[in-house]
Coordinates of C-alpha atoms in Angstrom, one line a residue:
Chain A
M1 CA 4.9 -109.3 105.9
S2 CA 4.3 -105.8 104.9
L3 CA 3.5 -102.4 106.3
L4 CA 0.8 -100.1 106.1
V5 CA 0.6 -96.1 106.9
V6 CA -2.3 -93.5 107.6
G7 CA -1.9 -90.2 107.2
S8 CA -1.3 -86.7 105.8
T9 CA 0.7 -85.9 102.4
A10 CA 0.7 -82.1 101.8
F11 CA 2.8 -79.3 99.8
D12 CA 4.9 -77.8 103.1
T13 CA 6.5 -74.1 102.9
V14 CA 9.3 -74.5 105.6
E15 CA 11.6 -71.7 107.0
T16 CA 14.3 -72.3 108.9
P17 CA 17.5 -70.1 109.9
H18 CA 19.5 -72.2 106.8
G19 CA 16.6 -71.0 104.3
K20 CA 13.4 -71.3 103.0
A21 CA 11.6 -74.1 101.0
V22 CA 8.1 -73.6 99.0
D23 CA 5.5 -76.0 98.6
C24 CA 7.5 -79.1 98.6
L25 CA 6.3 -82.5 99.0
G26 CA 5.6 -83.4 103.0
G27 CA 2.5 -84.8 105.0
S28 CA 2.8 -87.8 107.5
S29 CA 2.3 -90.4 105.1
T30 CA 5.3 -89.4 103.0
Y31 CA 7.8 -88.7 105.5
F32 CA 6.7 -92.4 107.3
G33 CA 6.8 -93.9 103.6
L34 CA 10.0 -92.2 102.5
A35 CA 11.9 -93.8 105.8
A36 CA 10.1 -97.3 106.0
R37 CA 10.9 -97.9 102.1
L38 CA 14.3 -98.4 103.3
F39 CA 13.3 -101.8 105.0
A40 CA 10.3 -102.6 103.2
P41 CA 7.5 -102.3 100.8
V42 CA 4.8 -99.5 102.1
R43 CA 1.4 -99.4 101.9
L44 CA 0.2 -95.8 101.9
V45 CA -3.4 -94.6 102.6
S46 CA -4.1 -90.8 102.5
V47 CA -5.8 -88.2 100.3
V48 CA -4.5 -85.1 97.9
G49 CA -6.1 -82.7 95.4
A50 CA -6.1 -82.5 91.7
D51 CA -2.8 -80.6 92.1
F52 CA -1.4 -83.3 93.4
P53 CA 1.6 -83.8 90.5
P54 CA 2.6 -86.7 88.6
A55 CA 6.3 -86.6 89.5
H56 CA 5.5 -86.5 93.4
R57 CA 3.3 -90.0 92.7
Q58 CA 6.3 -91.1 90.7
L59 CA 8.8 -90.1 93.1
L60 CA 7.3 -92.2 95.7
E61 CA 6.2 -95.3 93.7
S62 CA 10.1 -95.6 92.3
R63 CA 10.5 -96.0 95.9
G64 CA 8.6 -98.7 96.7
V65 CA 5.6 -96.8 98.3
D66 CA 2.7 -98.4 96.9
L67 CA -0.1 -96.0 96.4
A68 CA -3.4 -97.7 95.6
G69 CA -4.9 -96.2 98.6
L70 CA -3.6 -92.8 97.8
E71 CA -6.8 -91.2 96.8
Q72 CA -7.3 -88.0 94.8
K73 CA -10.2 -85.5 94.6
P74 CA -11.0 -82.2 93.2
G75 CA -10.4 -79.4 95.0
K76 CA -6.5 -79.1 97.1
T77 CA -4.0 -80.7 99.0
F78 CA -3.3 -80.0 102.5
R79 CA -1.2 -77.0 102.9
W80 CA 0.9 -76.0 106.0
H81 CA 3.5 -72.9 106.0
G82 CA 5.7 -72.8 109.0
R83 CA 8.8 -71.1 110.6
Y84 CA 11.3 -72.8 113.0
S85 CA 13.0 -70.9 115.7
A86 CA 16.8 -70.1 115.2
D87 CA 17.8 -73.0 117.5
M88 CA 15.5 -75.2 115.3
N89 CA 13.8 -76.4 119.0
S90 CA 10.4 -75.1 118.0
R91 CA 8.2 -73.8 115.9
D92 CA 5.2 -71.1 114.7
T93 CA 2.7 -72.5 111.9
L94 CA 1.9 -69.1 109.7
D95 CA -0.6 -71.0 107.7
V96 CA -2.5 -74.2 107.9
Q97 CA -5.2 -75.1 104.9
L98 CA -6.6 -78.7 105.4
N99 CA -8.3 -78.6 101.7
T100 CA -9.1 -82.2 100.8
F101 CA -7.6 -83.2 104.5
G102 CA -10.0 -81.7 106.3
D103 CA -12.7 -84.0 105.5
F104 CA -11.0 -87.3 105.2
R105 CA -12.2 -90.3 105.8
P106 CA -9.4 -92.7 104.9
M107 CA -10.9 -96.0 103.0
V108 CA -8.6 -99.0 103.2
P109 CA -8.2 -100.8 100.1
A110 CA -9.5 -104.5 100.3
A111 CA -6.4 -105.8 99.0
Y112 CA -4.9 -103.7 102.3
R113 CA -6.9 -104.8 104.7
D114 CA -4.5 -107.9 106.3
T115 CA -2.0 -105.7 106.3
P116 CA -0.1 -106.9 109.7
F117 CA 2.2 -103.7 110.8
V118 CA 0.3 -100.7 110.7
F119 CA 0.9 -97.1 111.5
L120 CA -1.8 -94.8 112.2
A121 CA 0.1 -91.5 112.4
N122 CA -1.1 -88.1 113.8
G123 CA -4.9 -87.2 113.3
S124 CA -8.0 -87.5 115.1
P125 CA -8.5 -90.3 117.1
S126 CA -11.4 -91.4 115.8
T127 CA -10.4 -91.3 112.5
Q128 CA -7.2 -93.7 113.6
R129 CA -10.0 -95.8 114.9
S130 CA -12.2 -96.3 111.9
V131 CA -8.9 -97.4 110.0
L132 CA -8.2 -99.9 113.1
E133 CA -11.9 -101.3 112.4
Q134 CA -10.9 -101.6 108.3
M135 CA -7.9 -104.0 109.5
A136 CA -8.2 -107.7 110.2
R137 CA -6.3 -107.8 113.4
P138 CA -2.9 -106.5 113.0
K139 CA 0.1 -107.9 114.4
F140 CA 1.6 -104.8 115.5
C141 CA 0.1 -101.4 115.2
V142 CA 1.6 -98.0 116.5
A143 CA -0.1 -94.4 116.5
D144 CA 1.3 -91.3 117.0
T145 CA -0.7 -88.5 118.3
M146 CA -0.5 -84.3 119.2
D147 CA -1.7 -82.5 122.2
L148 CA -4.4 -81.0 119.9
W149 CA -6.1 -84.4 120.3
I150 CA -4.9 -85.1 123.9
E151 CA -6.8 -81.7 125.2
R152 CA -9.8 -81.9 122.4
E153 CA -10.6 -85.7 122.2
R154 CA -9.1 -87.1 124.9
D155 CA -12.0 -89.7 125.7
G156 CA -11.3 -91.1 122.0
L157 CA -8.1 -90.9 122.2
L158 CA -8.0 -93.1 125.7
D159 CA -10.3 -95.7 123.7
L160 CA -8.2 -95.7 121.0
L161 CA -4.9 -96.8 123.2
R162 CA -6.5 -99.7 124.5
R163 CA -6.8 -101.1 121.2
I164 CA -3.1 -100.4 119.8
D165 CA 0.2 -101.9 120.2
G166 CA 2.9 -99.2 120.4
L167 CA 2.3 -95.0 121.1
I168 CA 4.6 -93.1 119.6
V169 CA 4.2 -89.2 121.7
N170 CA 7.1 -86.4 122.9
D171 CA 7.7 -85.9 126.3
G172 CA 6.0 -82.8 126.6
E173 CA 2.8 -85.0 125.5
V174 CA 3.5 -87.9 127.4
K175 CA 3.3 -85.5 130.5
Q176 CA 0.1 -83.7 129.2
L177 CA -1.9 -87.3 128.7
T178 CA -0.6 -88.9 132.0
G179 CA -0.6 -85.5 134.2
K180 CA 2.7 -86.5 135.7
T181 CA 5.9 -84.4 135.4
N182 CA 8.5 -86.4 135.9
L183 CA 9.1 -88.2 132.3
I184 CA 9.7 -91.6 133.3
Q185 CA 7.0 -91.8 135.6
A186 CA 4.4 -90.4 132.4
G187 CA 5.7 -93.0 130.3
R188 CA 4.9 -96.0 132.6
A189 CA 1.6 -94.2 133.6
C190 CA 1.2 -94.6 129.9
L191 CA 1.7 -98.2 129.5
Q192 CA -1.5 -98.2 132.1
L193 CA -3.5 -97.1 129.4
G194 CA -2.7 -99.9 127.3
P195 CA -0.1 -100.1 125.0
K196 CA 2.6 -102.2 125.4
L197 CA 4.7 -99.8 123.7
V198 CA 4.8 -96.2 124.5
I199 CA 8.2 -94.4 122.9
V200 CA 8.5 -90.9 123.8
K201 CA 10.5 -89.0 121.5
K202 CA 12.7 -86.4 122.9
G203 CA 14.4 -84.5 119.6
E204 CA 17.9 -83.6 119.7
H205 CA 18.1 -85.9 123.0
G206 CA 16.9 -89.1 121.1
C207 CA 14.4 -91.3 122.8
F208 CA 12.7 -93.3 125.8
V209 CA 11.0 -96.5 125.4
F210 CA 8.7 -98.1 127.9
S211 CA 7.7 -101.3 128.0
N212 CA 6.1 -103.9 130.4
F213 CA 9.6 -105.5 130.3
F214 CA 11.9 -103.3 129.9
H215 CA 12.8 -99.3 129.6
Y216 CA 15.1 -98.3 127.3
A217 CA 17.2 -95.0 126.1
L218 CA 18.8 -93.9 123.2
P219 CA 20.3 -90.6 122.5
A220 CA 19.7 -89.5 118.9
Y221 CA 22.2 -89.8 116.0
P222 CA 25.0 -86.9 116.2
T223 CA 24.3 -85.0 113.4
E224 CA 25.7 -81.5 113.1
A225 CA 23.8 -80.4 110.2
V226 CA 20.2 -79.9 110.9
V227 CA 19.1 -77.9 108.4
D228 CA 14.9 -78.5 108.4
P229 CA 13.3 -80.7 111.5
T230 CA 9.9 -81.2 109.5
G231 CA 9.4 -84.8 109.3
A232 CA 11.9 -86.2 111.6
G233 CA 9.0 -87.9 114.1
D234 CA 7.3 -89.6 110.8
S235 CA 10.7 -90.6 109.5
F236 CA 11.6 -92.0 113.1
A237 CA 8.4 -93.9 112.9
G238 CA 8.8 -95.2 109.4
G239 CA 12.7 -96.3 110.3
F240 CA 11.2 -98.1 113.4
M241 CA 8.3 -100.0 111.5
G242 CA 10.1 -100.7 108.5
Y243 CA 12.6 -102.4 110.8
L244 CA 9.9 -104.1 112.5
A245 CA 8.1 -105.4 109.7
T246 CA 11.1 -107.3 108.1
S247 CA 12.4 -108.7 111.4
D248 CA 11.9 -112.1 112.2
S249 CA 9.6 -111.8 115.5
V250 CA 8.5 -108.5 117.7
S251 CA 10.8 -109.2 120.4
L252 CA 13.1 -107.1 122.7
W253 CA 16.1 -107.6 121.1
N254 CA 14.4 -106.0 117.8
M255 CA 12.7 -103.6 119.2
K256 CA 16.0 -102.2 120.4
R257 CA 17.1 -102.3 117.0
A258 CA 14.1 -100.9 115.1
V259 CA 14.3 -97.7 117.8
A260 CA 17.9 -97.3 116.7
Y261 CA 16.8 -97.7 112.5
G262 CA 14.4 -95.1 113.3
T263 CA 16.6 -93.0 115.1
V264 CA 18.9 -92.8 112.3
T265 CA 16.2 -92.5 109.4
A266 CA 14.9 -89.3 111.4
S267 CA 18.7 -88.1 111.5
L268 CA 18.7 -88.4 107.7
T269 CA 15.4 -86.5 107.2
V270 CA 16.7 -83.3 109.4
E271 CA 19.3 -82.5 106.9
G272 CA 17.7 -81.5 104.0
F273 CA 14.6 -79.6 103.3
G274 CA 11.9 -81.9 102.9
V275 CA 11.8 -85.0 101.9
E276 CA 14.9 -84.5 99.9
R277 CA 17.1 -86.4 101.7
I278 CA 15.3 -88.9 103.3
A279 CA 14.0 -89.4 99.6
A280 CA 17.8 -89.9 98.1
A281 CA 19.0 -92.2 100.8
D282 CA 19.8 -95.8 100.3
R283 CA 20.1 -98.8 103.0
N284 CA 24.1 -98.5 102.9
V285 CA 24.0 -94.5 104.2
V286 CA 21.3 -96.3 106.9
E287 CA 23.7 -99.2 107.9
R288 CA 26.8 -96.8 108.0
R289 CA 25.1 -94.3 110.3
F290 CA 23.6 -97.5 112.6
H291 CA 26.8 -98.4 112.9
E292 CA 28.5 -94.7 113.8
L293 CA 25.5 -94.4 116.3
Q294 CA 26.2 -98.0 118.0
Q295 CA 29.7 -96.7 118.3
F296 CA 28.4 -93.5 119.7
V297 CA 26.3 -95.3 122.6
S298 CA 28.9 -98.0 123.3
G299 CA 29.7 -97.8 126.6
S300 CA 32.9 -100.0 125.9
Chain B
M1 CA 46.1 -92.1 143.9
S2 CA 43.9 -89.3 145.4
L3 CA 41.8 -86.6 144.7
L4 CA 41.3 -82.9 145.3
V5 CA 38.7 -80.1 145.0
V6 CA 38.9 -76.3 145.1
G7 CA 35.9 -74.9 145.5
S8 CA 32.9 -73.1 147.4
T9 CA 32.0 -74.6 151.0
A10 CA 27.9 -73.3 151.7
F11 CA 24.6 -72.6 153.2
D12 CA 22.0 -73.5 150.7
T13 CA 18.3 -72.3 151.3
V14 CA 16.5 -74.1 148.4
E15 CA 12.7 -73.9 147.5
T16 CA 11.7 -76.4 144.7
P17 CA 8.2 -77.9 144.2
H18 CA 8.8 -80.7 146.7
G19 CA 9.6 -78.1 149.8
K20 CA 12.4 -76.0 151.3
A21 CA 15.4 -76.7 152.8
V22 CA 17.0 -73.7 155.0
D23 CA 20.7 -73.1 155.3
C24 CA 21.8 -76.2 154.7
L25 CA 25.1 -77.4 153.5
G26 CA 26.4 -77.3 150.3
G27 CA 28.4 -75.7 147.7
S28 CA 30.7 -76.9 145.1
S29 CA 34.0 -78.9 146.9
T30 CA 31.0 -80.2 149.5
Y31 CA 29.0 -82.2 146.9
F32 CA 32.1 -83.3 145.0
G33 CA 33.5 -84.4 147.8
L34 CA 30.7 -86.2 149.2
A35 CA 30.5 -88.0 145.6
A36 CA 33.7 -88.6 144.7
R37 CA 34.6 -90.1 148.9
L38 CA 32.3 -93.1 147.5
F39 CA 35.5 -94.0 145.2
A40 CA 38.8 -92.8 146.5
P41 CA 39.7 -90.2 149.6
V42 CA 39.1 -86.5 148.8
R43 CA 41.5 -83.5 149.9
L44 CA 39.0 -80.4 149.8
V45 CA 40.4 -77.2 149.6
S46 CA 37.8 -74.4 150.7
V47 CA 36.6 -71.3 152.8
V48 CA 34.1 -71.1 155.8
G49 CA 33.5 -68.8 158.2
A50 CA 33.1 -68.6 162.3
D51 CA 29.5 -70.5 161.4
F52 CA 30.6 -73.1 160.2
P53 CA 29.3 -75.8 162.8
P54 CA 31.6 -78.9 163.7
A55 CA 29.1 -81.2 162.7
H56 CA 29.5 -80.2 159.0
R57 CA 33.1 -81.2 159.7
Q58 CA 32.5 -84.2 161.2
L59 CA 30.0 -84.8 158.7
L60 CA 32.6 -84.5 156.0
E61 CA 36.0 -86.1 157.7
S62 CA 33.6 -88.9 158.6
R63 CA 32.8 -90.0 154.8
G64 CA 36.7 -89.9 154.2
V65 CA 37.0 -86.0 152.7
D66 CA 40.1 -84.7 154.2
L67 CA 39.6 -81.1 155.6
A68 CA 43.3 -79.8 155.6
G69 CA 43.0 -77.2 153.2
L70 CA 39.6 -76.1 154.4
E71 CA 40.6 -72.3 155.9
Q72 CA 38.4 -71.0 158.4
K73 CA 37.9 -67.3 158.5
P74 CA 36.3 -64.8 161.0
G75 CA 32.8 -63.6 159.0
K76 CA 29.9 -65.9 157.3
T77 CA 29.8 -68.9 155.5
F78 CA 28.7 -68.3 151.4
R79 CA 24.9 -68.4 151.8
W80 CA 22.9 -69.1 148.4
H81 CA 19.2 -69.0 148.2
G82 CA 17.4 -70.4 145.2
R83 CA 14.0 -71.4 144.0
Y84 CA 13.4 -73.9 141.1
S85 CA 10.8 -73.7 138.7
A86 CA 7.6 -76.6 138.2
D87 CA 10.0 -78.7 136.3
M88 CA 12.9 -78.0 138.3
N89 CA 14.5 -77.5 135.2
S90 CA 15.8 -73.8 135.7
R91 CA 16.2 -72.1 138.9
D92 CA 16.3 -68.1 140.2
T93 CA 18.6 -66.8 142.9
L94 CA 16.8 -64.8 145.6
D95 CA 19.9 -63.8 147.3
V96 CA 23.8 -64.7 147.1
Q97 CA 26.1 -63.6 150.2
L98 CA 29.2 -64.4 149.0
N99 CA 30.7 -63.6 152.7
T100 CA 34.1 -65.4 153.2
F101 CA 34.4 -67.1 150.0
G102 CA 34.5 -63.4 148.2
D103 CA 37.8 -62.9 148.6
F104 CA 38.8 -66.4 148.4
R105 CA 42.5 -67.4 147.5
P106 CA 42.7 -71.1 147.7
M107 CA 46.1 -71.9 149.5
V108 CA 46.9 -75.6 148.7
P109 CA 48.5 -77.0 151.6
A110 CA 51.7 -78.3 150.6
A111 CA 51.3 -81.9 151.4
Y112 CA 48.4 -81.7 148.9
R113 CA 50.6 -80.3 145.6
D114 CA 51.8 -83.4 144.1
T115 CA 47.6 -84.6 143.9
P116 CA 47.3 -86.3 141.0
F117 CA 43.7 -85.8 140.3
V118 CA 42.6 -82.7 140.6
F119 CA 39.1 -80.7 139.8
L120 CA 39.1 -77.1 139.8
A121 CA 34.8 -76.1 140.5
N122 CA 33.4 -73.4 139.1
G123 CA 34.9 -70.4 140.2
S124 CA 36.7 -67.6 138.6
P125 CA 39.3 -68.7 135.8
S126 CA 41.9 -66.4 137.3
T127 CA 41.5 -68.1 140.8
Q128 CA 41.2 -71.7 139.2
R129 CA 44.8 -70.9 137.7
S130 CA 46.0 -70.1 140.5
V131 CA 45.4 -73.2 141.9
L132 CA 47.0 -75.0 138.8
E133 CA 50.0 -73.1 139.5
Q134 CA 50.6 -74.5 142.8
M135 CA 49.9 -78.0 141.6
A136 CA 52.7 -80.0 141.1
R137 CA 51.9 -81.2 137.2
P138 CA 48.9 -83.0 137.9
K139 CA 48.1 -86.3 136.0
F140 CA 44.3 -85.1 135.0
C141 CA 43.1 -81.9 135.6
V142 CA 39.2 -81.0 134.8
A143 CA 37.5 -77.6 135.6
D144 CA 34.2 -76.9 135.6
T145 CA 32.6 -73.1 134.2
M146 CA 29.7 -71.2 133.9
D147 CA 28.3 -68.4 131.9
L148 CA 29.1 -65.8 133.7
W149 CA 32.8 -66.3 133.2
I150 CA 32.4 -67.2 129.8
E151 CA 30.8 -63.5 129.3
R152 CA 33.0 -61.7 131.7
E153 CA 36.1 -63.2 131.8
R154 CA 37.4 -64.9 128.4
D155 CA 40.4 -64.3 127.8
G156 CA 41.4 -65.8 131.4
L157 CA 39.3 -69.0 130.8
L158 CA 40.8 -69.3 127.1
D159 CA 44.1 -69.3 128.9
L160 CA 43.2 -71.9 131.7
L161 CA 41.4 -74.5 128.6
R162 CA 45.0 -74.5 127.2
R163 CA 46.4 -76.0 130.6
I164 CA 43.9 -78.4 131.5
D165 CA 43.2 -82.3 130.7
G166 CA 39.3 -81.9 131.0
L167 CA 36.3 -79.5 130.9
I168 CA 33.0 -79.8 132.5
V169 CA 30.4 -77.4 131.1
N170 CA 26.4 -77.6 130.2
D171 CA 25.0 -77.4 126.8
G172 CA 24.2 -73.8 127.3
E173 CA 27.6 -72.8 128.4
V174 CA 29.5 -74.8 125.3
K175 CA 27.6 -73.1 122.8
Q176 CA 28.2 -70.1 124.5
L177 CA 31.5 -70.2 125.0
T178 CA 32.4 -71.9 121.1
G179 CA 29.5 -69.5 119.4
K180 CA 28.0 -72.7 117.7
T181 CA 24.3 -73.4 117.9
N182 CA 24.8 -77.0 117.3
L183 CA 25.9 -78.9 120.3
I184 CA 27.9 -81.6 118.0
Q185 CA 29.9 -78.9 116.5
A186 CA 29.9 -76.8 120.0
G187 CA 31.5 -79.8 121.7
R188 CA 34.5 -80.5 119.0
A189 CA 35.1 -76.7 118.8
C190 CA 35.6 -77.0 122.6
L191 CA 38.3 -79.6 121.9
Q192 CA 40.1 -77.0 119.6
L193 CA 40.3 -74.7 122.6
G194 CA 42.7 -76.6 124.4
P195 CA 41.1 -79.7 126.7
K196 CA 41.7 -83.5 125.7
L197 CA 38.0 -84.4 126.9
V198 CA 34.9 -81.5 127.0
I199 CA 31.8 -83.4 129.1
V200 CA 28.9 -81.5 128.3
K201 CA 25.8 -81.8 130.9
K202 CA 22.5 -81.9 129.4
G203 CA 20.3 -82.4 132.8
E204 CA 17.7 -84.7 132.9
H205 CA 18.8 -85.7 129.2
G206 CA 22.5 -86.8 130.4
C207 CA 25.5 -86.1 129.1
F208 CA 28.0 -85.8 125.5
V209 CA 31.5 -87.0 125.9
F210 CA 33.9 -85.3 123.3
S211 CA 37.4 -86.1 122.8
N212 CA 39.6 -86.7 119.7
F213 CA 39.9 -90.1 119.7
F214 CA 36.0 -90.7 120.4
H215 CA 32.7 -89.0 121.2
Y216 CA 30.0 -90.8 123.5
A217 CA 26.7 -90.0 124.5
L218 CA 24.9 -91.6 127.8
P219 CA 21.4 -91.1 129.3
A220 CA 20.8 -89.7 132.9
Y221 CA 19.7 -92.1 135.6
P222 CA 16.3 -93.2 135.1
T223 CA 15.0 -91.0 138.4
E224 CA 11.1 -91.2 139.1
A225 CA 11.8 -89.0 142.5
V226 CA 13.8 -85.7 141.9
V227 CA 13.6 -83.5 144.8
D228 CA 16.4 -81.1 144.5
P229 CA 18.5 -80.6 141.9
T230 CA 21.2 -78.4 144.1
G231 CA 24.5 -79.9 143.7
A232 CA 23.8 -82.3 140.7
G233 CA 26.7 -81.2 138.2
D234 CA 29.3 -81.1 140.9
S235 CA 28.0 -84.8 142.4
F236 CA 28.3 -85.8 138.8
A237 CA 32.2 -84.0 138.6
G238 CA 32.8 -86.0 141.8
G239 CA 31.6 -89.7 140.9
F240 CA 34.0 -88.7 137.5
M241 CA 36.7 -88.3 139.2
G242 CA 36.4 -90.4 141.7
Y243 CA 36.2 -93.5 139.7
L244 CA 39.0 -91.8 137.4
A245 CA 41.7 -91.8 140.3
T246 CA 41.3 -94.9 141.3
S247 CA 40.8 -96.7 137.6
D248 CA 44.7 -97.7 136.8
S249 CA 44.6 -95.8 133.7
V250 CA 43.0 -92.6 132.0
S251 CA 41.7 -94.8 129.1
L252 CA 38.5 -95.2 126.8
W253 CA 37.5 -97.6 128.5
N254 CA 37.8 -96.3 131.9
M255 CA 36.7 -93.1 130.9
K256 CA 33.0 -94.4 130.1
R257 CA 32.6 -96.0 133.4
A258 CA 33.7 -92.9 135.3
V259 CA 31.3 -90.8 133.0
A260 CA 28.2 -93.6 134.2
Y261 CA 29.3 -93.3 137.6
G262 CA 29.8 -89.9 137.9
T263 CA 26.2 -89.8 136.1
V264 CA 24.7 -92.4 138.9
T265 CA 25.9 -90.2 141.6
A266 CA 24.2 -87.0 140.3
S267 CA 20.8 -89.1 140.5
L268 CA 21.1 -89.8 144.4
T269 CA 22.1 -86.3 144.8
V270 CA 19.1 -85.0 143.4
E271 CA 16.7 -87.1 144.9
G272 CA 17.2 -85.4 148.4
F273 CA 17.1 -82.3 150.1
G274 CA 20.8 -80.9 150.0
V275 CA 23.6 -83.5 150.6
E276 CA 21.1 -85.6 152.8
R277 CA 20.9 -88.5 149.8
I278 CA 24.3 -88.2 148.5
A279 CA 26.2 -88.0 152.2
A280 CA 23.7 -90.9 153.2
A281 CA 24.9 -93.1 150.1
D282 CA 27.2 -96.1 150.1
R283 CA 29.1 -98.0 147.2
N284 CA 26.5 -100.8 147.4
V285 CA 23.4 -98.6 146.0
V286 CA 26.0 -96.9 143.7
E287 CA 27.1 -100.2 142.1
R288 CA 23.4 -101.2 142.4
R289 CA 22.2 -98.1 140.0
F290 CA 25.3 -98.0 137.9
H291 CA 24.1 -101.8 137.1
E292 CA 20.9 -100.3 135.9
L293 CA 21.7 -97.6 133.9
Q294 CA 23.9 -100.1 132.0
Q295 CA 20.6 -101.9 131.6
F296 CA 19.0 -98.9 130.6
V297 CA 20.9 -98.0 127.7
S298 CA 22.0 -101.3 126.6
G299 CA 21.5 -102.0 123.5
S300 CA 21.1 -105.7 123.7

């Protein structure tokens, strides 16, 4: 069993009430990969510039992230500079330079095309669809999206939703996508657009999971130490897909456990700047937090 | 076993995206009482004016709310007029007339003084303390408060917190009270102020429960039909205290079940204007929702 992610790789400059980190390794495929590798080997498809240092490659490869699909082109790597609000619930983008990511046309290596579990990180729906078309009928394909695509490439997104198994979005986005103001109605309406599974991320409030067979709510891990929220959503997706890729079936039981593992990996990511905390994590700390989370939400 | 609430009784005029209700029965003691009576008889201490109609008395008494402590004075009943935002997560007070509630000095009838379970609904901490002093060592006393008292009567509130068993507040208030920006830190810091139990209401995101022995998170009941959020917090408190008052001990297990029942009664309240839905509810619908909520949050 294995897992593929297509997304961005970036240098992030992040300002939060807890400090500032400059040009640290980031990007959706990175955060996803460093979370998912805690469960299963990950194949990464992305693009960087000539300025991507060997040390970053080494970090990823040493954690079990396969970089055969990481294209290196002349020019510079995608750069993002953001600043979080005092309560860290919102952020402003101070600068973004797409660089080589601007005309990213993902090429899935031939050896990756039969990967059964596929995550299409946030990106243009047409780019996400082009990846899906290169895959040989994945067992379970999940996509992320954002308000930009819901607004500007709605038709392409609706088309994609008819082709994938799961969608991960946040609460504002699922309301924007479906036109519903009530979150439960929005989640149910989103299922009508195609995916069998809709996971609605609610930040510090955990997530909702909608499917045709069950709806489920899981609070976030009770962390006291949020330092940098960047990458939480992609780390959530990585833990979720990573666990699912190693379980024996995509069942109700495994889906709920996978959501809990995603919740745990997201909680690790936010406790350090950039990827430092998720890159340093091991399966022991993951299992410990998984168990603590179960206690935290258990009715008995 | 029985239960006492001290709070306001009011005529509310409420505007939400779903319509407007004028001068409908409301107030913290009313919402609490109509939720708690689903579990146990409730003794109510409050004040109204000469304009309080017999029909409202009859509504409450027919539901098992004892009104021996409801004082009727010359003048008018407390009136509130509020308008909710489009997403119903915030509201503005358009008009408030304290009337007879303005100089409310609660007098607990002698027969009520040994009531074991006591809820001090939101009010001035000095008023809440005066009630506690009239009681003969309650088994379990819980108070609600709001930003107004945290800001203007902080010392009185801190004094009260050293005397009560539980505090129910919302997330903004517990941060304001403790000076912590992280909600988990805020809940834990609040335990240091005296209460054994701190329940942090998070509206549509459910609640957190903090105690010295366990922390617990419970999502809200997944309602699709929020019409009027007024009274949700007091109905939550009523369901919580109502269940606790009938259980055999104030144990961890019963505390978690009580929080779930409070979550259920709050969900019923918000689905109608004013008290119409909670007044019409019976134990069957409560148990059905309790079971559905368990399914919604169950990891298996």
